[in-house]
Amino acid sequence: MPLLTVNQVSHHYYSKTDYTKALENISFTLDQGEFISILGPSGCGKTTLLSIVAGLISPTRGETILDGDSDRKAGNKAHMGYMLQQDYLFPWKTIKENVLLGPKINKKHDASMDQRAKKMLEEVGLQDIGDSYPDELSGGMRQRAALARTLITEPKLLLLDEPFSALDFQTKLRLEDFVSQLLKQYNKAALLVTHDISEAIVMSDRILLLKPRPGEIQEIFKMPGELRNLPPFQARQHPSFQEIFDEVWKEMSALETS
Amino acid sequence: MKQVEATNMELHQAYVKKLKTEQRWIRFWQAAIFVFFFSLWEAASQFQWIDPLLFSSPSKIYNLFIAKISDGSLWVHLNVTLFETIAGFIIGTIAGILLAAVLWWSNRFSKIIDPYLVILNAMPKVALGPIIIVALGPGYISIIAMGAIISIIITTLVVYNAFQEIDSNYIKVLQSLGASKRVCFKEAIFPASFPTMISSLKVNVGLSWVGVIVGEFLVSKQGLGYLIIYGFQVFDFTLVLFALLIIAFFAAIMYQLVEKLEKKLIRQ
Ligand SMILES: Nc1ncnc2c1ncn2[C@@H]1O[C@H](COP(=O)(O)OP(=O)(O)O)[C@@H](O)[C@H]1O
Ligand SMILES: [Mg+2]
């Protein structure tokens, strides 16, 4: 059984005068430990799709099933971790308090959680800064703290909404490697939203290419085994990277001109 | 290299010195205006350039000040007014914030109530004074109510606006961690709007003084506002000006205290 099933999901946004078809008939499945990227130009409904999967908005039509459970209300959201374009660390909380937000909200905050938070921060390479405030950290460090906040709740599925796009290029490359390695280590599944073709290629097992207005799946690319097993940074230098890049590029360009 | 370092030091010292000189000039002129104003007032009154019966003089006000301190009546009136003002502005601010929270909680309620808020906000609140006094009795409760009512609605509007301005992605983060609406309010909306609430304190201090003084005019029992209206009725303008100066002094002190509090709270 797949971890996540997205079944014929459509979503419309309504306004007084008009409505936007943000998503149209999206179906796919995601297995345990699998990494899928959703690639598409800006405004094609990627964020909407993630919000639906996360249970933050309910789709106009269709359903999403996580681990056999289609009725996901408040309590079950903890099975998913959500990371956004920016870190959205709360500036008035220390890094440690930020990381412990999930346990606090779910009333699981105790001494053992403090230990876990410490371990989690070590894991993301931020030991000894638990008492600092977010504005004392660099962009990359903040995004790693946000990752720790997401991982401490032990989500079954990670939802990543362009989490690297606000970082400078070097930090982005380093963080890609880091996240990819961490996900492999814990055998976690992830759904990454991006408009960056190379990022999608080097991070994922599969890429869903979305076309805009309405957001529909245009094409599904399977990444070859030799790329999937390499860390992102090395995958970028692999000979078959360029080949796939060209293929995806052509498809995506066709979307934008049509 | 060393030489460059040395000249840089000198330049910096020169800059600091210039800053200090500038500061001293400003202080000097501030003091000068103060002395000039009161001397002119005194002289004008002594030489009858102005009517001393209407405009009194600093020396008469000073003598009254000494008298009022020694017979203890200054403390009575001052205490009453300070208590009413502080109570008024704290109640007004808290009630305003609570009302803003209710508006945030129910979108529909906020839409329904919106035109009434606009009317209440535009309305000059002191005009309600007589009705408040009839309803709550001619005592300090009415005066506190006037000090509070004058700032409630504007606090509500400003704070509610701040509640709405928070980046919705913070809410998204909390919801994805399983937070309820109440938790979202506690963890994100409220703390993010904290600076706005503190700065509304600063505005409300000034407003509460207005409400309380007008309240004391109307109730006419005790307080600095009462001294003004009493002095006016018995044609004792030394008393009126004396009360006015005391009010100016303590209103400024209170404002500064709230400003200090703001700096302290916001830095954390
Ligand atoms: N809350 C909303 N209300 C109305 N329209 C929206 C809303 N959110 C997104 N949209 C519209 O839906 C489409 C898809 O948006 P989004 O999912 O944010 O795309 P992406 O993340 O791929 O850039 C866009 O045309 C956008 O204008
Ligand atoms: Mg988006």
mmCIF file of N, CA, C and O and ligand atoms in Angstrom, chain A residues 46-48 85 161-162 193, ligand 2:
data_model
loop_
_atom_site.group_PDB
_atom_site.id
_atom_site.type_symbol
_atom_site.label_atom_id
_atom_site.label_comp_id
_atom_site.label_asym_id
_atom_site.label_seq_id
_atom_site.Cartn_x
_atom_site.Cartn_y
_atom_site.Cartn_z
ATOM 1 N N LYS A 46 1.132 24.546 -7.285
ATOM 2 C CA LYS A 46 1.978 23.671 -6.471
ATOM 3 C C LYS A 46 1.709 23.838 -4.976
ATOM 4 O O LYS A 46 1.527 22.855 -4.249
ATOM 5 N N THR A 47 1.687 25.096 -4.532
ATOM 6 C CA THR A 47 1.446 25.341 -3.106
ATOM 7 C C THR A 47 0.057 24.864 -2.700
ATOM 8 O O THR A 47 -0.127 24.280 -1.630
ATOM 9 N N THR A 48 -0.908 25.070 -3.589
ATOM 10 C CA THR A 48 -2.266 24.598 -3.323
ATOM 11 C C THR A 48 -2.283 23.090 -3.110
ATOM 12 O O THR A 48 -2.895 22.592 -2.163
ATOM 13 N N GLN A 85 9.031 28.165 2.046
ATOM 14 C CA GLN A 85 10.073 28.892 1.347
ATOM 15 C C GLN A 85 11.019 29.628 2.296
ATOM 16 O O GLN A 85 12.216 29.674 2.094
ATOM 17 N N ASP A 161 7.927 23.090 0.483
ATOM 18 C CA ASP A 161 7.461 24.087 -0.490
ATOM 19 C C ASP A 161 8.580 25.062 -0.831
ATOM 20 O O ASP A 161 8.757 26.066 -0.154
ATOM 21 N N GLU A 162 9.322 24.734 -1.862
ATOM 22 C CA GLU A 162 10.471 25.534 -2.296
ATOM 23 C C GLU A 162 11.365 25.956 -1.130
ATOM 24 O O GLU A 162 11.672 27.134 -0.988
ATOM 25 N N VAL A 193 8.130 20.739 -3.680
ATOM 26 C CA VAL A 193 7.605 21.643 -4.691
ATOM 27 C C VAL A 193 8.722 22.566 -5.130
ATOM 28 O O VAL A 193 9.452 23.086 -4.291
HETATM 29 MG MG MG C 2 3.996 28.487 -4.309
#
